[in-house]
Short mmCIF file of C-alpha atoms and ligand atoms in Angstrom, two decimals:
data_model
loop_
_atom_site.label_atom_id
_atom_site.label_comp_id
_atom_site.label_asym_id
_atom_site.label_seq_id
_atom_site.Cartn_x
_atom_site.Cartn_y
_atom_site.Cartn_z
CA MET A 1 92.24 187.55 147.72
CA ALA A 2 90.47 183.96 145.68
CA SER A 3 91.74 182.04 142.35
CA ARG A 4 90.94 181.81 139.25
CA VAL A 5 90.72 178.51 138.41
CA ILE A 6 89.85 177.57 134.52
CA PRO A 7 87.83 174.61 134.51
CA VAL A 8 89.83 172.61 131.92
CA ASP A 9 87.98 170.83 128.76
CA PRO A 10 86.25 167.00 129.23
CA PHE A 11 88.71 163.75 129.83
CA ASP A 12 89.14 160.09 130.53
CA LEU A 13 91.59 159.54 133.10
CA VAL A 14 93.03 156.10 134.14
CA ILE A 15 95.45 155.85 136.84
CA PHE A 16 96.73 152.96 136.40
CA GLY A 17 97.97 151.81 139.73
CA GLY A 18 94.32 152.90 141.32
CA THR A 19 94.08 151.25 144.60
CA GLY A 20 98.85 151.76 145.60
CA ASP A 21 99.94 154.20 148.31
CA LEU A 22 100.61 156.48 145.60
CA ALA A 23 97.18 156.57 143.91
CA THR A 24 95.59 156.90 147.28
CA ARG A 25 98.06 159.13 149.22
CA LYS A 26 98.98 161.66 146.57
CA ILE A 27 96.24 161.54 143.88
CA LEU A 28 92.27 160.74 144.32
CA PRO A 29 92.93 163.51 147.91
CA GLY A 30 94.34 166.06 144.62
CA LEU A 31 91.82 165.35 142.14
CA TYR A 32 88.72 165.79 144.98
CA ARG A 33 90.44 169.13 145.73
CA ARG A 34 90.27 169.83 142.30
CA PHE A 35 86.76 169.20 142.13
CA GLN A 36 85.87 170.65 144.79
CA ALA A 37 88.33 174.01 143.47
CA GLY A 38 85.60 173.42 140.39
CA GLN A 39 87.97 172.67 138.06
CA MET A 40 86.71 169.58 136.95
CA PRO A 41 84.33 169.67 134.33
CA GLU A 42 80.20 167.38 134.42
CA GLY A 43 82.41 165.04 131.30
CA ALA A 44 85.08 164.73 133.65
CA ARG A 45 86.58 160.25 134.52
CA ILE A 46 88.55 158.70 136.66
CA ILE A 47 88.60 154.77 135.74
CA GLY A 48 91.29 152.98 138.84
CA ALA A 49 92.96 149.95 136.77
CA ALA A 50 94.97 147.31 139.14
CA ARG A 51 94.60 143.59 139.32
CA SER A 52 92.27 143.45 142.85
CA GLU A 53 88.75 142.23 142.53
CA LEU A 54 86.66 145.44 142.62
CA THR A 55 83.62 146.35 141.80
CA ASP A 56 82.57 149.72 141.44
CA GLU A 57 80.84 150.47 143.97
CA ALA A 58 84.29 148.47 145.84
CA TYR A 59 86.41 151.23 144.12
CA ARG A 60 85.03 154.37 145.72
CA GLU A 61 84.99 153.41 149.01
CA LEU A 62 88.44 152.74 148.40
CA VAL A 63 88.69 156.76 146.85
CA ARG A 64 85.92 157.35 149.72
CA ALA A 65 88.88 156.65 152.08
CA ALA A 66 90.89 157.98 150.23
CA VAL A 67 90.12 161.47 150.45
CA ALA A 68 88.86 161.23 154.40
CA GLU A 69 92.50 160.23 155.16
CA HIS A 70 94.30 162.56 152.91
CA VAL A 71 91.89 165.96 152.30
CA ASP A 72 91.85 168.65 155.15
CA ALA A 73 88.96 167.35 157.81
CA ASP A 74 87.59 171.09 156.69
CA ARG A 75 88.17 170.43 153.26
CA GLN A 76 85.87 167.01 153.56
CA ASP A 77 81.67 167.74 152.41
CA GLY A 78 79.41 164.89 151.28
CA ALA A 79 78.09 166.83 149.42
CA GLU A 80 81.06 167.38 146.97
CA LEU A 81 82.49 163.66 147.79
CA ALA A 82 78.95 162.68 146.18
CA GLY A 83 79.76 164.05 143.37
CA PHE A 84 82.93 163.55 142.99
CA LEU A 85 82.78 159.68 143.43
CA ASP A 86 79.88 159.42 140.63
CA ARG A 87 83.01 160.12 138.28
CA VAL A 88 84.82 157.26 139.47
CA SER A 89 85.04 154.40 137.98
CA TYR A 90 86.92 151.17 138.28
CA THR A 91 88.32 148.52 135.80
CA ARG A 92 90.69 145.13 136.89
CA ILE A 93 94.10 144.85 134.55
CA ASP A 94 96.55 143.32 134.24
CA ALA A 95 99.78 145.46 132.71
CA ARG A 96 101.66 141.63 132.14
CA GLY A 97 99.18 139.82 130.65
CA GLY A 98 95.89 140.10 128.59
CA ASP A 99 92.90 141.18 131.70
CA GLY A 100 90.93 143.35 131.39
CA TRP A 101 92.23 145.36 128.18
CA ASP A 102 89.34 145.32 126.52
CA THR A 103 87.21 146.07 128.94
CA LEU A 104 89.12 148.89 129.03
CA ALA A 105 89.46 150.14 126.14
CA ALA A 106 84.76 149.66 125.20
CA LYS A 107 85.52 152.55 128.68
CA MET A 108 87.62 154.86 126.67
CA ARG A 109 85.04 157.56 125.61
CA PRO A 110 86.04 159.25 121.69
CA ASP A 111 86.39 163.08 121.17
CA THR A 112 87.79 163.08 124.51
CA ILE A 113 91.08 163.34 126.23
CA HIS A 114 92.40 160.49 126.83
CA ALA A 115 94.90 160.27 130.33
CA PHE A 116 96.71 156.76 131.81
CA TYR A 117 98.69 157.72 134.69
CA PHE A 118 101.28 154.56 134.70
CA SER A 119 100.93 155.52 139.22
CA VAL A 120 102.36 151.32 139.41
CA GLY A 121 106.22 149.88 139.85
CA PRO A 122 108.62 150.82 137.03
CA GLY A 123 108.90 147.89 135.71
CA LEU A 124 105.55 147.57 134.59
CA PHE A 125 105.92 151.15 132.82
CA GLY A 126 106.78 149.24 129.38
CA ASP A 127 103.94 146.28 129.12
CA LEU A 128 101.69 149.57 129.90
CA ALA A 129 102.66 151.27 127.45
CA GLU A 130 102.55 148.27 125.03
CA ARG A 131 98.76 147.29 125.73
CA LEU A 132 97.49 150.64 124.95
CA ASN A 133 98.08 150.04 121.90
CA THR A 134 98.05 146.50 120.98
CA HIS A 135 94.53 146.98 121.81
CA GLY A 136 94.08 149.98 120.31
CA ILE A 137 92.81 152.16 123.44
CA ALA A 138 95.63 154.86 122.74
CA GLY A 139 95.18 157.29 120.35
CA PRO A 140 97.79 160.06 118.57
CA ASP A 141 96.55 163.08 121.18
CA CYS A 142 96.72 160.59 124.47
CA ARG A 143 98.52 161.79 127.40
CA ILE A 144 100.45 159.33 129.34
CA VAL A 145 101.99 160.03 133.04
CA VAL A 146 104.86 157.83 134.22
CA GLU A 147 106.29 158.19 137.40
CA LYS A 148 109.91 158.13 138.89
CA PRO A 149 112.18 156.75 139.70
CA PHE A 150 112.99 157.47 135.54
CA GLY A 151 115.58 154.63 134.96
CA HIS A 152 117.90 154.06 137.25
CA ASP A 153 121.40 155.22 135.26
CA LEU A 154 121.93 156.81 132.11
CA ALA A 155 121.86 152.77 130.38
CA SER A 156 117.92 152.24 131.45
CA ALA A 157 116.80 155.63 131.31
CA ARG A 158 117.80 155.59 128.00
CA ALA A 159 116.38 152.49 127.44
CA LEU A 160 113.31 153.50 129.13
CA ASN A 161 112.84 156.36 126.29
CA GLU A 162 113.34 153.83 123.92
CA THR A 163 110.42 151.32 125.26
CA LEU A 164 108.09 154.35 126.01
CA ALA A 165 109.18 155.89 122.38
CA ARG A 166 107.82 152.33 120.46
CA HIS A 167 104.68 154.15 121.28
CA PHE A 168 104.13 157.40 121.86
CA VAL A 169 105.88 160.37 120.49
CA GLU A 170 107.38 162.74 122.86
CA HIS A 171 104.50 165.36 122.94
CA GLN A 172 102.52 162.35 124.99
CA ILE A 173 105.63 161.25 128.07
CA TYR A 174 104.85 163.31 130.98
CA ARG A 175 107.15 162.70 133.25
CA ILE A 176 106.85 163.86 136.44
CA ASP A 177 108.69 165.63 139.33
CA HIS A 178 106.10 166.52 141.38
CA TYR A 179 108.73 168.96 142.75
CA LEU A 180 107.66 170.84 139.49
CA GLY A 181 104.55 171.15 140.53
CA LYS A 182 105.46 173.14 143.43
CA GLU A 183 103.70 176.73 144.07
CA THR A 184 107.81 178.56 144.68
CA VAL A 185 108.99 176.44 142.44
CA GLN A 186 107.16 178.25 139.41
CA ASN A 187 107.34 181.21 141.48
CA LEU A 188 110.67 181.00 141.32
CA MET A 189 110.58 182.02 137.15
CA ALA A 190 107.56 183.90 138.43
CA VAL A 191 110.18 186.08 140.47
CA ARG A 192 113.09 186.15 138.03
CA PHE A 193 111.46 186.68 135.27
CA GLY A 194 108.29 188.79 135.93
CA ASN A 195 110.23 191.13 137.52
CA MET A 196 113.01 193.11 137.23
CA LEU A 197 114.31 193.89 140.09
CA PHE A 198 116.46 190.62 140.20
CA GLU A 199 117.80 189.50 136.88
CA PRO A 200 120.26 191.83 136.61
CA LEU A 201 122.17 190.25 139.20
CA TRP A 202 121.37 186.77 138.21
CA ASN A 203 124.92 185.65 137.80
CA ALA A 204 128.79 184.68 138.70
CA GLN A 205 129.53 189.25 139.27
CA TYR A 206 127.27 189.39 142.03
CA VAL A 207 126.01 186.34 143.56
CA ASP A 208 128.36 184.17 146.28
CA HIS A 209 126.91 181.63 146.37
CA ILE A 210 123.82 179.15 146.18
CA GLN A 211 122.87 176.59 148.78
CA ILE A 212 120.62 174.49 147.88
CA THR A 213 118.88 172.43 151.24
CA VAL A 214 115.94 169.22 151.03
CA ALA A 215 116.00 168.37 154.25
CA GLU A 216 113.83 165.10 155.42
CA THR A 217 113.26 164.08 159.39
CA VAL A 218 111.64 160.53 158.07
CA GLY A 219 114.47 157.60 157.93
CA VAL A 220 114.40 154.48 155.03
CA GLY A 221 111.67 153.20 157.44
CA GLY A 222 108.94 151.34 155.04
CA ARG A 223 111.12 151.96 151.96
CA GLY A 224 114.31 150.81 152.66
CA ASP A 225 114.49 148.28 150.31
CA TYR A 226 113.84 150.59 147.49
CA TYR A 227 116.22 152.93 148.61
CA ASP A 228 118.75 151.30 149.33
CA LYS A 229 119.56 150.69 145.74
CA SER A 230 118.95 153.43 145.04
CA GLY A 231 120.92 155.93 147.48
CA ALA A 232 120.11 160.38 147.86
CA MET A 233 122.45 161.45 145.18
CA ARG A 234 120.01 158.65 143.31
CA ASP A 235 116.59 159.48 144.50
CA MET A 236 117.03 163.13 145.07
CA VAL A 237 120.03 164.26 143.44
CA GLN A 238 119.92 163.78 139.69
CA ASN A 239 115.94 164.48 139.41
CA HIS A 240 114.38 166.74 142.20
CA MET A 241 117.37 168.87 142.45
CA MET A 242 118.41 168.66 139.18
CA GLN A 243 115.24 170.90 138.71
CA LEU A 244 115.52 173.18 141.56
CA LEU A 245 119.69 174.10 140.28
CA CYS A 246 118.28 174.14 136.81
CA LEU A 247 115.04 176.57 136.86
CA ILE A 248 117.68 178.69 139.71
CA ALA A 249 121.33 179.19 136.90
CA MET A 250 118.85 178.65 133.80
CA GLU A 251 118.86 181.66 130.94
CA PRO A 252 114.97 183.52 130.75
CA PRO A 253 114.12 181.15 127.80
CA TYR A 254 113.04 183.05 125.32
CA THR A 255 109.22 182.54 125.58
CA PHE A 256 107.45 180.31 128.39
CA ASP A 257 106.39 177.54 126.27
CA PRO A 258 107.20 174.32 127.32
CA ASP A 259 110.60 173.61 125.11
CA ALA A 260 111.65 176.82 125.08
CA VAL A 261 112.12 176.68 129.04
CA ARG A 262 113.35 172.90 128.55
CA ASP A 263 116.03 173.33 126.04
CA GLU A 264 116.55 176.20 128.61
CA LYS A 265 117.46 173.94 131.28
CA LEU A 266 118.63 171.39 129.32
CA LYS A 267 121.47 173.45 128.95
CA VAL A 268 122.39 173.85 132.88
CA ILE A 269 122.56 170.60 132.77
CA ARG A 270 124.96 170.10 130.27
CA ALA A 271 127.70 173.29 131.61
CA LEU A 272 127.90 171.40 135.03
CA ASP A 273 131.52 170.27 134.91
CA PRO A 274 133.19 167.14 136.70
CA VAL A 275 133.37 166.68 140.46
CA ASP A 276 135.48 166.98 142.35
CA PRO A 277 135.14 163.89 144.68
CA ASP A 278 137.25 166.22 147.12
CA ASP A 279 133.58 168.82 146.88
CA ILE A 280 131.52 165.37 147.81
CA VAL A 281 129.86 164.33 151.56
CA ARG A 282 128.45 161.33 151.70
CA GLY A 283 126.81 159.99 154.85
CA GLN A 284 124.56 157.72 156.72
CA TYR A 285 122.54 158.26 159.91
CA ARG A 286 123.63 156.63 162.81
CA ALA A 287 121.81 154.41 165.47
CA MET A 288 121.27 156.59 168.35
CA ASN A 289 118.91 156.05 171.96
CA GLY A 290 117.66 152.95 171.00
CA THR A 291 115.96 154.46 167.48
CA PRO A 292 117.20 152.31 164.67
CA GLY A 293 120.21 154.04 161.99
CA TYR A 294 120.35 153.10 158.64
CA LEU A 295 121.59 150.09 158.82
CA GLU A 296 118.72 148.90 160.65
CA ASP A 297 115.66 150.66 158.61
CA ALA A 298 116.86 148.89 155.23
CA GLU A 299 117.39 145.97 156.80
CA ALA A 300 121.04 146.10 154.95
CA PRO A 301 123.45 145.89 157.56
CA ASP A 302 127.16 146.72 155.70
CA SER A 303 125.62 148.99 152.59
CA PRO A 304 127.55 151.69 151.72
CA THR A 305 124.25 152.95 150.51
CA GLU A 306 124.12 157.59 150.98
CA SER A 307 120.66 158.11 153.42
CA PHE A 308 122.62 162.51 153.22
CA ILE A 309 124.63 163.28 150.01
CA ALA A 310 126.37 167.23 150.10
CA LEU A 311 128.43 168.62 146.63
CA LYS A 312 129.55 171.75 145.57
CA LEU A 313 128.46 172.45 141.16
CA HIS A 314 130.56 174.62 139.09
CA LEU A 315 128.93 175.32 136.06
CA SER A 316 130.70 176.34 133.17
CA ASN A 317 129.15 178.72 131.65
CA TRP A 318 129.54 182.73 131.16
CA ARG A 319 126.59 183.59 133.61
CA TRP A 320 127.95 181.92 136.35
CA LYS A 321 131.76 180.83 135.90
CA GLY A 322 132.67 181.02 139.69
CA THR A 323 130.39 180.93 141.27
CA PRO A 324 129.61 177.75 143.59
CA PHE A 325 126.13 176.06 143.89
CA TYR A 326 125.99 173.64 147.14
CA LEU A 327 123.23 171.09 147.76
CA ARG A 328 122.28 168.82 150.16
CA THR A 329 119.74 166.39 151.58
CA GLY A 330 119.04 163.37 153.95
CA LYS A 331 117.19 162.15 156.12
CA ARG A 332 116.90 162.21 159.63
CA LEU A 333 117.79 165.38 159.68
CA ARG A 334 116.82 168.00 162.31
CA ALA A 335 113.46 169.37 160.46
CA ARG A 336 111.82 168.72 156.99
CA THR A 337 112.90 172.28 155.19
CA SER A 338 113.82 172.98 151.56
CA GLU A 339 114.64 175.59 150.47
CA ILE A 340 117.00 177.44 147.56
CA ALA A 341 119.15 180.54 149.15
CA VAL A 342 120.56 183.28 147.00
CA THR A 343 123.76 185.43 148.64
CA PHE A 344 125.15 187.68 147.43
CA LYS A 345 128.53 189.41 146.92
CA ASP A 346 128.69 192.11 149.81
CA PRO A 347 128.89 195.25 148.49
CA PRO A 348 132.87 196.61 147.20
CA HIS A 349 133.34 198.71 150.20
CA SER A 350 131.96 199.64 153.48
CA ILE A 351 131.41 203.42 154.16
CA PHE A 352 129.75 202.57 158.26
CA GLY A 353 133.25 201.20 158.31
CA GLU A 354 133.74 198.23 160.51
CA GLN A 355 130.18 196.39 161.48
CA PRO A 356 129.67 193.77 163.61
CA GLY A 357 128.04 190.17 161.55
CA GLN A 358 127.38 188.56 157.94
CA ARG A 359 125.37 190.91 155.62
CA SER A 360 125.56 190.23 152.77
CA ASN A 361 121.52 190.27 151.14
CA VAL A 362 120.28 186.11 150.90
CA LEU A 363 117.32 185.62 148.80
CA VAL A 364 115.67 182.64 150.93
CA ILE A 365 112.92 180.10 148.62
CA ARG A 366 111.45 178.51 150.70
CA LEU A 367 109.39 175.48 148.91
CA GLN A 368 108.06 173.90 152.41
CA PRO A 369 107.39 174.17 155.28
CA ASN A 370 105.14 177.56 154.62
CA GLU A 371 105.75 178.46 150.47
CA GLY A 372 107.34 181.92 150.39
CA ILE A 373 110.19 184.33 148.95
CA LYS A 374 112.57 186.50 151.72
CA LEU A 375 114.47 188.72 151.69
CA LYS A 376 117.50 189.42 153.89
CA VAL A 377 118.53 193.31 154.05
CA THR A 378 120.13 195.93 155.83
CA ILE A 379 119.00 198.41 157.15
CA LYS A 380 120.22 201.25 159.89
CA GLU A 381 118.94 200.27 163.78
CA PRO A 382 116.44 202.40 164.51
CA GLY A 383 117.03 205.10 167.27
CA PRO A 384 120.09 207.14 168.64
CA GLY A 385 123.28 206.10 168.55
CA GLY A 386 124.80 205.86 164.95
CA MET A 387 125.45 204.46 161.94
CA ARG A 388 124.28 201.18 163.21
CA LEU A 389 123.75 198.13 160.85
CA ILE A 390 121.69 195.48 161.30
CA GLU A 391 119.53 192.38 158.64
CA VAL A 392 115.75 192.35 158.07
CA PRO A 393 113.41 190.53 156.36
CA LEU A 394 111.16 191.63 153.93
CA ASP A 395 108.75 188.15 153.68
CA MET A 396 106.17 187.26 152.50
CA SER A 397 104.75 184.39 152.96
CA PHE A 398 102.40 182.91 150.82
CA ALA A 399 100.00 182.47 153.57
CA GLU A 400 100.33 185.57 154.59
CA ALA A 401 100.16 187.39 151.56
CA LEU A 402 97.39 185.90 149.63
CA GLY A 403 95.25 184.74 153.05
CA GLU A 404 92.30 182.45 152.62
CA GLY A 405 93.10 182.17 148.61
CA VAL A 406 96.13 180.18 149.74
CA ARG A 407 93.60 177.62 150.66
CA ASP A 408 93.31 176.70 147.42
CA ILE A 409 96.85 176.09 145.89
CA SER A 410 96.61 173.71 144.33
CA ASP A 411 99.54 170.82 145.66
CA ALA A 412 101.69 169.82 143.55
CA TYR A 413 99.73 166.46 142.56
CA GLU A 414 97.06 168.22 141.37
CA ARG A 415 98.49 171.33 138.95
CA LEU A 416 100.99 168.42 137.60
CA ILE A 417 97.72 166.48 136.74
CA MET A 418 95.47 169.16 135.90
CA ASP A 419 98.73 170.26 133.57
CA VAL A 420 98.65 167.20 131.53
CA ILE A 421 94.43 166.84 131.13
CA ARG A 422 95.55 170.81 129.28
CA GLY A 423 97.96 169.43 127.29
CA ASN A 424 100.86 171.81 128.91
CA GLN A 425 104.19 170.09 129.12
CA THR A 426 106.72 172.76 130.53
CA LEU A 427 106.60 171.51 134.37
CA PHE A 428 107.11 168.04 132.84
CA MET A 429 110.61 166.53 131.85
CA ARG A 430 111.45 166.28 128.53
CA GLY A 431 113.75 162.23 127.62
CA ASP A 432 116.73 164.37 126.91
CA GLU A 433 117.25 166.42 130.56
CA VAL A 434 116.61 163.21 132.10
CA GLU A 435 119.03 161.63 130.35
CA ALA A 436 121.66 164.08 130.68
CA ALA A 437 121.32 164.44 133.96
CA TRP A 438 122.08 160.69 134.49
CA ALA A 439 125.02 160.94 132.14
CA TRP A 440 126.26 163.26 134.95
CA ALA A 441 125.22 161.22 138.32
CA ASP A 442 126.82 157.74 136.45
CA PRO A 443 130.47 158.76 136.52
CA ILE A 444 130.03 160.68 140.02
CA ILE A 445 128.26 157.82 140.78
CA ALA A 446 131.28 155.04 139.49
CA ALA A 447 133.74 156.30 140.62
CA TRP A 448 132.71 156.55 144.93
CA GLU A 449 132.28 152.76 144.09
CA ALA A 450 135.20 152.04 142.20
CA ARG A 451 137.17 153.46 145.29
CA GLY A 452 134.69 151.64 147.76
CA ASP A 453 133.57 155.09 149.76
CA ARG A 454 130.97 154.54 153.00
CA PRO A 455 128.99 157.24 153.70
CA GLU A 456 130.57 159.33 156.66
CA PRO A 457 127.79 158.37 159.58
CA TYR A 458 125.78 161.12 161.02
CA ASP A 459 123.75 161.54 164.44
CA PRO A 460 119.76 161.59 163.76
CA GLY A 461 118.45 165.33 164.26
CA GLY A 462 121.43 167.12 163.55
CA SER A 463 122.61 168.61 160.39
CA GLY A 464 124.61 165.51 158.87
CA PRO A 465 127.89 164.88 158.85
CA GLU A 466 130.39 166.95 160.25
CA ASP A 467 132.50 167.18 156.74
CA ALA A 468 129.17 167.84 154.98
CA LEU A 469 130.09 172.13 157.38
CA MET A 470 133.66 171.54 156.24
CA LEU A 471 132.74 171.99 152.88
CA MET A 472 132.05 174.84 153.68
CA HIS A 473 134.34 176.23 156.05
CA LYS A 474 137.19 175.21 154.24
CA ASP A 475 134.83 178.37 151.68
CA ALA A 476 134.84 180.80 153.55
CA ARG A 477 130.67 179.63 153.90
CA ARG A 478 127.95 178.44 155.81
CA TRP A 479 125.20 176.53 155.35
CA ARG A 480 121.68 178.04 156.85
CA GLU A 481 120.74 176.63 159.44
CA VAL A 482 118.34 172.70 158.68
CA ARG A 483 115.80 174.54 160.96
CA PRO A 484 111.32 174.30 160.54
P1 NAP B 501 102.23 150.35 145.63
O1 NAP B 501 101.32 150.85 146.89
O2 NAP B 501 103.54 149.21 145.36
O3 NAP B 501 101.09 150.32 143.99
C1 NAP B 501 101.29 149.84 142.89
C2 NAP B 501 99.88 149.19 142.33
O4 NAP B 501 100.23 148.91 141.23
C3 NAP B 501 98.90 149.24 142.93
O5 NAP B 501 97.89 149.29 142.67
C4 NAP B 501 98.72 147.56 142.19
O6 NAP B 501 97.42 147.89 142.73
C5 NAP B 501 99.24 147.65 141.39
N1 NAP B 501 99.62 146.65 140.37
C6 NAP B 501 101.05 145.46 141.00
N2 NAP B 501 100.99 144.91 139.80
C7 NAP B 501 100.28 145.07 138.45
C8 NAP B 501 100.09 144.98 137.75
N3 NAP B 501 100.91 143.82 136.75
N4 NAP B 501 99.13 145.07 136.69
C9 NAP B 501 98.79 146.39 137.44
N5 NAP B 501 98.42 146.60 138.26
C10 NAP B 501 99.43 146.46 138.57
O7 NAP B 501 103.31 151.90 145.26
P2 NAP B 501 102.84 153.33 144.95
O8 NAP B 501 104.07 153.12 146.60
O9 NAP B 501 101.14 153.42 144.72
O10 NAP B 501 103.95 154.03 144.37
C11 NAP B 501 103.52 153.52 142.49
C12 NAP B 501 104.58 154.67 141.56
O11 NAP B 501 104.34 155.14 142.27
C13 NAP B 501 105.76 153.97 141.41
O12 NAP B 501 106.99 153.85 140.52
C14 NAP B 501 106.82 154.09 142.94
O13 NAP B 501 108.22 154.71 142.39
C15 NAP B 501 105.71 156.22 142.15
N6 NAP B 501 106.23 156.96 143.44
C16 NAP B 501 105.69 156.33 144.29
C17 NAP B 501 105.52 158.17 145.82
C18 NAP B 501 105.14 157.90 147.18
O14 NAP B 501 104.45 157.95 147.97
N7 NAP B 501 104.20 156.03 147.03
C19 NAP B 501 106.25 158.81 145.87
C20 NAP B 501 106.84 159.13 144.49
C21 NAP B 501 106.72 158.26 143.48
P3 NAP B 501 98.05 145.27 142.71
O15 NAP B 501 98.05 145.02 143.37
O16 NAP B 501 95.32 145.38 142.84
O17 NAP B 501 97.11 144.62 141.69
#
């Protein structure tokens, strides 16, 4: 099944930080794939911008190398790449100085969509916003894309929102969370609101609990400096996992309009109860068999920063009162996997008598690897011997269900960039959402800092600290296994 690709209108996309890691690993290879898919019109132009002294030709070479390294070999095509590179140029610019801005201003074409991707450190977001305006580059219809981290706490997020608001209005600001660009995350909304099957059961009366897991096998090596100031709560929970929780828990928006969706997500964050300290487990991977632990990776002896966190959350609203949400995320775990699992309650009475094993229906939404949706149902074990019940999965792996078409499914970044060009903010966080998420996270962090809590060491290659297992066991529940 081939996917349907709708080209966007002509645009000038400036990538500030166009020589950096994110641009070369994700943004530029993603744009190349959209070009290949036929989504980029003749009039599309991509302008890399950074301080390095580069000619257009040298920058194209950098982009060529990025595509060679980060696009699957069987999708690389010399002629297509040449066509893509024709659309690429470079402007040397200093976000903190005056260099390059007039050149950039002269390059921007009138009557074309203008988008500016801030793929630089967050300390430069304000500088870029200001200079785009003082140099007359930012028109009322242009868009800016702002990378994470969006603030370190509520005060800094609010300050950043205020800085951006001095130069842009909310409908111009695209705060990116690449989790929202994943195919399955959008499918979550399609499954919930495009079917009659699930929504009537989607509440505390029928759902026992919900688990959200984002497990990584990598450590913090290389990013230790940034990570140690952040930790799993700030790096993963306040943003990505909170967004997933919102999509799982929100009420049906009255329309799939950006503000209608974001209004509903905001209500979820505001309905979160304060978290009991006993419902939080923080961990830190230890050194083992010659591989460094967190403290060595982060080069921060004695650091109290968590590389793992598990939490039990409650929402105070009519739909979810009484259904716990268990979240966990961590580094150096057994497998790289992200999934949401909705466990339904058992039938109120078994007409089949005692049956071994646990048999709740579970709807599993896999974000990675192998995106797909699986529903565990109970059936009769085939053959003679009476009514023995077994569980079988109704499994819809996108790769299997869509066959060849799955190759055209865009990666999160490319989808989100195309949404910026289309002017669709549905999958981007609104300023008030980000602030609400920080307002929820800040007191939790402040409380463990005030108590001087230390994270519990855990073995790399497992499923996190012992206490995280207990968080579930004490409620007579179990985490799903962390496996690929
Ligand atoms: P990076 O590799 O350090 O790249 C930073 C870029 O900014 C470079 O192109 C650099 O080029 C440019 N730059 C630095 N100072 C500048 C200045 N004064 N004026 C103009 N350009 C300047 O960083 P990154 O990893 O790509 O991250 C970029 C942003 O994305 C950060 O906000 C980060 O938090 C976010 N992010 C990154 C990732 C990732 O996987 N890398 C994931 C999520 C979010 P010059 O030195 O030539 O100026």
